[in-house]
Amino acid sequence: MQATERMNWTDVRDRIHAMILDGTFGPGAMLPRDMDLAASFGCGRTTVQRAMTDLSDAGIVERRRKVGTRVAEAPVARAVLDIPVIRKEIEGRGARYRHKLLHQGLELPPPRIAAAMAAPDGAEMLHVQALHLADGRPHSWEDRWISVATVPEIVNVDLSDESANEWLVRNRPYDRCDHVIEAVAADPEVAAMLDVAAGTALLSLDRTTWIGDAAVTCVRLISAPGYRLISRG
Amino acid sequence: MQATERMNWTDVRDRIHAMILDGTFGPGAMLPRDMDLAASFGCGRTTVQRAMTDLSDAGIVERRRKVGTRVAEAPVARAVLDIPVIRKEIEGRGARYRHKLLHQGLELPPPRIAAAMAAPDGAEMLHVQALHLADGRPHSWEDRWISVATVPEIVNVDLSDESANEWLVRNRPYDRCDHVIEAVAADPEVAAMLDVAAGTALLSLDRTTWIGDAAVTCVRLISAPGYRLISRG
DNA sequence: AAGTGGTCTAGACCACTGA
DNA sequence: CAGTGGTCTAGACCACTTG
């Protein structure tokens, strides 16, 4: 008597994945229909569906109605980065967090910012610059523009107490956000703030956040040397 | 008579998300049970489940059995980066891809690599250095170590024809991979290869790939100035 | 022991797309 | 038009966690 094991959808996913990895189905090959796979695994079609959704999300297979499921040709490497709130990250390392407001004022944004936020010409925004410190040492420098049109009450908030990011997250949580990651050389101003030599290679992370189609804020975070973004999976 | 609209699971997800965003359920608040939400939306519990799975994957809510569903306290910003095969990326921009093998040999890896790949002391690996070019101009510099223990046949492959990455993807596809992103200053060797001044700030991407618990390869890719990683959504 | 989310099933219908 | 994946439903049972 054969013991018939009950399979999870994760088991089904892993068995399909294994068949792709060991060459049973090579890049570009068609997989059987969900119903046939379900029959061969002895499970319902829904379970195969669930497994396929996961493989499809991971970019391992491509599914099209009427056509079927195909093993992806050029597997992209997908890195999922969790970018924590800076204060949480610092406190999570057991260090003391402090935040220093350097500048705050209504100004006309440079074209780069206005374009990223799809803002009309001549619209003033709140410009904020701040420094994040871990145990008193510079951790990162923040250069932020906030849309007064989207968040009018921001002009009356005291940002020396709470960081702009945390106020926004609590009071105007965003829908979605874009990120751009690049390497930059420290200009003299940033170098002085972060206490490094001008020209030092630093990681820059730009984030634009949106509520629906209205831009909330566009922030550039430049971190002190040694900062890394890590993704495990 | 009220027209009862049929809701997709994405609609359900968006309505729950909207209630979180507009403050109906603030950070840390408990949401109703799936069954009650289903009743209030006029759909089955499965549909709420599907919506919740998505919100949970996105880090917006946290679900625990017997306890219920809670709005996340500290929303992390999640950036999903698709890192394409370099050749595809270059050809996708309409440029001509070329690949130049600079170095290839069996060597003892430095401690950093041996540790990242969890390799035993004294195990030689294949060390490969190469340059990727777009329309003849340097695009990125690659420094790669390949585990001979995991991929013995690699020593007989001609890597001047096909890049190591593409050979590996075709012949030893990996299970999972880790990424580390950081900013580095160009050392003289890299600077010469990429045709930039020494000390230029460059983006470095390290990737270690695995088949099960066996490391396949550990590669550092350093890109020419102006390279960016972008995530939208 | 009880309550919650996690998953499975079978069947049904919808949505997209190629012939 | 036909064939595939995408989704919904109702009901059932499982797995985990707290009391």
PDB file of N, CA and C in Angstrom, chain A residues 68-120:
ATOM      1  N   GLY A  68      -0.857  29.282 -22.493  1.00  0.00           N
ATOM      2  CA  GLY A  68      -0.326  28.338 -21.525  1.00  0.00           C
ATOM      3  C   GLY A  68       0.793  28.944 -20.690  1.00  0.00           C
ATOM      4  N   THR A  69       1.554  28.080 -20.065  1.00  0.00           N
ATOM      5  CA  THR A  69       2.616  28.505 -19.166  1.00  0.00           C
ATOM      6  C   THR A  69       3.967  28.133 -19.758  1.00  0.00           C
ATOM      7  N   ARG A  70       4.860  29.095 -19.795  1.00  0.00           N
ATOM      8  CA  ARG A  70       6.161  28.901 -20.426  1.00  0.00           C
ATOM      9  C   ARG A  70       7.243  29.238 -19.411  1.00  0.00           C
ATOM     10  N   VAL A  71       8.324  28.487 -19.418  1.00  0.00           N
ATOM     11  CA  VAL A  71       9.469  28.817 -18.573  1.00  0.00           C
ATOM     12  C   VAL A  71      10.113  30.094 -19.121  1.00  0.00           C
ATOM     13  N   ALA A  72      10.396  31.042 -18.247  1.00  0.00           N
ATOM     14  CA  ALA A  72      10.956  32.322 -18.683  1.00  0.00           C
ATOM     15  C   ALA A  72      12.284  32.112 -19.403  1.00  0.00           C
ATOM     16  N   GLU A  73      12.520  32.904 -20.454  1.00  0.00           N
ATOM     17  CA  GLU A  73      13.743  32.797 -21.246  1.00  0.00           C
ATOM     18  C   GLU A  73      14.938  33.360 -20.488  1.00  0.00           C
ATOM     19  N   ALA A  74      14.812  34.625 -20.117  1.00  0.00           N
ATOM     20  CA  ALA A  74      15.924  35.322 -19.470  1.00  0.00           C
ATOM     21  C   ALA A  74      15.526  35.610 -18.040  1.00  0.00           C
ATOM     22  N   PRO A  75      15.880  34.701 -17.171  1.00  0.00           N
ATOM     23  CA  PRO A  75      15.487  34.916 -15.786  1.00  0.00           C
ATOM     24  C   PRO A  75      16.157  36.169 -15.243  1.00  0.00           C
ATOM     25  N   VAL A  76      15.359  37.111 -14.795  1.00  0.00           N
ATOM     26  CA  VAL A  76      15.936  38.285 -14.153  1.00  0.00           C
ATOM     27  C   VAL A  76      16.218  37.926 -12.706  1.00  0.00           C
ATOM     28  N   ALA A  77      17.235  38.543 -12.160  1.00  0.00           N
ATOM     29  CA  ALA A  77      17.490  38.387 -10.731  1.00  0.00           C
ATOM     30  C   ALA A  77      16.651  39.438 -10.029  1.00  0.00           C
ATOM     31  N   ARG A  78      15.846  39.003  -9.100  1.00  0.00           N
ATOM     32  CA  ARG A  78      14.939  39.921  -8.436  1.00  0.00           C
ATOM     33  C   ARG A  78      15.413  40.122  -7.001  1.00  0.00           C
ATOM     34  N   ALA A  79      15.683  41.358  -6.641  1.00  0.00           N
ATOM     35  CA  ALA A  79      16.117  41.665  -5.279  1.00  0.00           C
ATOM     36  C   ALA A  79      15.019  42.464  -4.601  1.00  0.00           C
ATOM     37  N   VAL A  80      14.536  41.982  -3.481  1.00  0.00           N
ATOM     38  CA  VAL A  80      13.521  42.702  -2.722  1.00  0.00           C
ATOM     39  C   VAL A  80      14.210  43.375  -1.544  1.00  0.00           C
ATOM     40  N   LEU A  81      14.226  44.689  -1.568  1.00  0.00           N
ATOM     41  CA  LEU A  81      14.890  45.445  -0.510  1.00  0.00           C
ATOM     42  C   LEU A  81      13.850  45.993   0.449  1.00  0.00           C
ATOM     43  N   ASP A  82      14.018  45.706   1.715  1.00  0.00           N
ATOM     44  CA  ASP A  82      13.202  46.343   2.741  1.00  0.00           C
ATOM     45  C   ASP A  82      13.984  47.520   3.271  1.00  0.00           C
ATOM     46  N   ILE A  83      13.464  48.717   3.020  1.00  0.00           N
ATOM     47  CA  ILE A  83      14.168  49.924   3.446  1.00  0.00           C
ATOM     48  C   ILE A  83      13.459  50.442   4.683  1.00  0.00           C
ATOM     49  N   PRO A  84      14.071  50.262   5.853  1.00  0.00           N
ATOM     50  CA  PRO A  84      13.372  50.586   7.094  1.00  0.00           C
ATOM     51  C   PRO A  84      13.368  52.086   7.358  1.00  0.00           C
ATOM     52  N   VAL A  85      12.491  52.495   8.252  1.00  0.00           N
ATOM     53  CA  VAL A  85      12.551  53.848   8.773  1.00  0.00           C
ATOM     54  C   VAL A  85      13.899  54.008   9.474  1.00  0.00           C
ATOM     55  N   ILE A  86      14.579  55.113   9.208  1.00  0.00           N
ATOM     56  CA  ILE A  86      15.955  55.255   9.697  1.00  0.00           C
ATOM     57  C   ILE A  86      16.033  55.136  11.211  1.00  0.00           C
ATOM     58  N   ARG A  87      15.092  55.758  11.906  1.00  0.00           N
ATOM     59  CA  ARG A  87      15.145  55.698  13.367  1.00  0.00           C
ATOM     60  C   ARG A  87      15.061  54.256  13.864  1.00  0.00           C
ATOM     61  N   LYS A  88      14.162  53.491  13.253  1.00  0.00           N
ATOM     62  CA  LYS A  88      14.015  52.086  13.669  1.00  0.00           C
ATOM     63  C   LYS A  88      15.295  51.310  13.401  1.00  0.00           C
ATOM     64  N   GLU A  89      15.903  51.612  12.252  1.00  0.00           N
ATOM     65  CA  GLU A  89      17.109  50.875  11.892  1.00  0.00           C
ATOM     66  C   GLU A  89      18.221  51.141  12.904  1.00  0.00           C
ATOM     67  N   ILE A  90      18.371  52.408  13.261  1.00  0.00           N
ATOM     68  CA  ILE A  90      19.433  52.776  14.205  1.00  0.00           C
ATOM     69  C   ILE A  90      19.140  52.198  15.584  1.00  0.00           C
ATOM     70  N   GLU A  91      17.916  52.363  16.027  1.00  0.00           N
ATOM     71  CA  GLU A  91      17.570  51.836  17.354  1.00  0.00           C
ATOM     72  C   GLU A  91      17.642  50.313  17.376  1.00  0.00           C
ATOM     73  N   GLY A  92      17.354  49.696  16.241  1.00  0.00           N
ATOM     74  CA  GLY A  92      17.444  48.243  16.166  1.00  0.00           C
ATOM     75  C   GLY A  92      18.859  47.739  16.350  1.00  0.00           C
ATOM     76  N   ARG A  93      19.833  48.588  16.047  1.00  0.00           N
ATOM     77  CA  ARG A  93      21.239  48.212  16.269  1.00  0.00           C
ATOM     78  C   ARG A  93      21.676  48.535  17.688  1.00  0.00           C
ATOM     79  N   GLY A  94      20.757  49.065  18.485  1.00  0.00           N
ATOM     80  CA  GLY A  94      21.097  49.392  19.872  1.00  0.00           C
ATOM     81  C   GLY A  94      21.746  50.756  20.029  1.00  0.00           C
ATOM     82  N   ALA A  95      21.710  51.562  18.963  1.00  0.00           N
ATOM     83  CA  ALA A  95      22.315  52.894  19.049  1.00  0.00           C
ATOM     84  C   ALA A  95      21.235  53.932  19.360  1.00  0.00           C
ATOM     85  N   ARG A  96      21.647  55.102  19.785  1.00  0.00           N
ATOM     86  CA  ARG A  96      20.709  56.157  20.108  1.00  0.00           C
ATOM     87  C   ARG A  96      20.476  57.002  18.856  1.00  0.00           C
ATOM     88  N   TYR A  97      19.216  57.245  18.552  1.00  0.00           N
ATOM     89  CA  TYR A  97      18.874  58.023  17.359  1.00  0.00           C
ATOM     90  C   TYR A  97      18.693  59.489  17.705  1.00  0.00           C
ATOM     91  N   ARG A  98      19.250  60.356  16.858  1.00  0.00           N
ATOM     92  CA  ARG A  98      18.957  61.771  16.978  1.00  0.00           C
ATOM     93  C   ARG A  98      18.801  62.356  15.575  1.00  0.00           C
ATOM     94  N   HIS A  99      18.090  63.445  15.514  1.00  0.00           N
ATOM     95  CA  HIS A  99      17.684  64.021  14.240  1.00  0.00           C
ATOM     96  C   HIS A  99      17.883  65.521  14.340  1.00  0.00           C
ATOM     97  N   LYS A 100      18.571  66.096  13.379  1.00  0.00           N
ATOM     98  CA  LYS A 100      18.926  67.517  13.462  1.00  0.00           C
ATOM     99  C   LYS A 100      18.393  68.239  12.225  1.00  0.00           C
ATOM    100  N   LEU A 101      17.494  69.167  12.437  1.00  0.00           N
ATOM    101  CA  LEU A 101      16.928  69.940  11.322  1.00  0.00           C
ATOM    102  C   LEU A 101      17.921  71.015  10.919  1.00  0.00           C
ATOM    103  N   LEU A 102      18.294  71.017   9.647  1.00  0.00           N
ATOM    104  CA  LEU A 102      19.316  71.956   9.184  1.00  0.00           C
ATOM    105  C   LEU A 102      18.711  73.140   8.452  1.00  0.00           C
ATOM    106  N   HIS A 103      17.592  72.897   7.803  1.00  0.00           N
ATOM    107  CA  HIS A 103      17.020  73.934   6.943  1.00  0.00           C
ATOM    108  C   HIS A 103      15.555  73.628   6.712  1.00  0.00           C
ATOM    109  N   GLN A 104      14.750  74.681   6.630  1.00  0.00           N
ATOM    110  CA  GLN A 104      13.321  74.497   6.375  1.00  0.00           C
ATOM    111  C   GLN A 104      12.800  75.790   5.759  1.00  0.00           C
ATOM    112  N   GLY A 105      12.172  75.709   4.596  1.00  0.00           N
ATOM    113  CA  GLY A 105      11.643  76.930   4.001  1.00  0.00           C
ATOM    114  C   GLY A 105      10.856  76.672   2.735  1.00  0.00           C
ATOM    115  N   LEU A 106       9.955  77.578   2.405  1.00  0.00           N
ATOM    116  CA  LEU A 106       9.187  77.469   1.173  1.00  0.00           C
ATOM    117  C   LEU A 106      10.039  77.985   0.024  1.00  0.00           C
ATOM    118  N   GLU A 107      10.230  77.157  -0.970  1.00  0.00           N
ATOM    119  CA  GLU A 107      11.089  77.538  -2.084  1.00  0.00           C
ATOM    120  C   GLU A 107      10.557  76.952  -3.383  1.00  0.00           C
ATOM    121  N   LEU A 108      11.109  77.468  -4.459  1.00  0.00           N
ATOM    122  CA  LEU A 108      10.799  76.916  -5.768  1.00  0.00           C
ATOM    123  C   LEU A 108      11.720  75.711  -5.991  1.00  0.00           C
ATOM    124  N   PRO A 109      11.167  74.545  -6.278  1.00  0.00           N
ATOM    125  CA  PRO A 109      12.032  73.363  -6.440  1.00  0.00           C
ATOM    126  C   PRO A 109      12.826  73.429  -7.738  1.00  0.00           C
ATOM    127  N   PRO A 110      13.992  72.816  -7.762  1.00  0.00           N
ATOM    128  CA  PRO A 110      14.756  72.728  -9.013  1.00  0.00           C
ATOM    129  C   PRO A 110      13.999  71.857 -10.014  1.00  0.00           C
ATOM    130  N   PRO A 111      14.311  71.992 -11.280  1.00  0.00           N
ATOM    131  CA  PRO A 111      13.584  71.256 -12.321  1.00  0.00           C
ATOM    132  C   PRO A 111      13.564  69.750 -12.087  1.00  0.00           C
ATOM    133  N   ARG A 112      14.680  69.195 -11.612  1.00  0.00           N
ATOM    134  CA  ARG A 112      14.749  67.749 -11.363  1.00  0.00           C
ATOM    135  C   ARG A 112      13.622  67.288 -10.447  1.00  0.00           C
ATOM    136  N   ILE A 113      13.394  68.057  -9.381  1.00  0.00           N
ATOM    137  CA  ILE A 113      12.369  67.702  -8.402  1.00  0.00           C
ATOM    138  C   ILE A 113      10.968  67.921  -8.978  1.00  0.00           C
ATOM    139  N   ALA A 114      10.779  69.082  -9.595  1.00  0.00           N
ATOM    140  CA  ALA A 114       9.463  69.389 -10.159  1.00  0.00           C
ATOM    141  C   ALA A 114       9.051  68.318 -11.169  1.00  0.00           C
ATOM    142  N   ALA A 115      10.025  67.857 -11.954  1.00  0.00           N
ATOM    143  CA  ALA A 115       9.716  66.827 -12.941  1.00  0.00           C
ATOM    144  C   ALA A 115       9.374  65.510 -12.259  1.00  0.00           C
ATOM    145  N   ALA A 116      10.180  65.109 -11.276  1.00  0.00           N
ATOM    146  CA  ALA A 116       9.936  63.834 -10.603  1.00  0.00           C
ATOM    147  C   ALA A 116       8.575  63.819  -9.924  1.00  0.00           C
ATOM    148  N   MET A 117       8.127  64.996  -9.465  1.00  0.00           N
ATOM    149  CA  MET A 117       6.863  65.056  -8.738  1.00  0.00           C
ATOM    150  C   MET A 117       5.717  65.517  -9.631  1.00  0.00           C
ATOM    151  N   ALA A 118       5.978  65.695 -10.899  1.00  0.00           N
ATOM    152  CA  ALA A 118       4.952  66.122 -11.846  1.00  0.00           C
ATOM    153  C   ALA A 118       4.230  67.369 -11.334  1.00  0.00           C
ATOM    154  N   ALA A 119       5.014  68.338 -10.857  1.00  0.00           N
ATOM    155  CA  ALA A 119       4.443  69.551 -10.268  1.00  0.00           C
ATOM    156  C   ALA A 119       4.348  70.657 -11.319  1.00  0.00           C
ATOM    157  N   PRO A 120       3.320  71.498 -11.214  1.00  0.00           N
ATOM    158  CA  PRO A 120       3.189  72.611 -12.151  1.00  0.00           C
ATOM    159  C   PRO A 120       4.314  73.629 -11.940  1.00  0.00           C
TER     160      PRO A 120
END
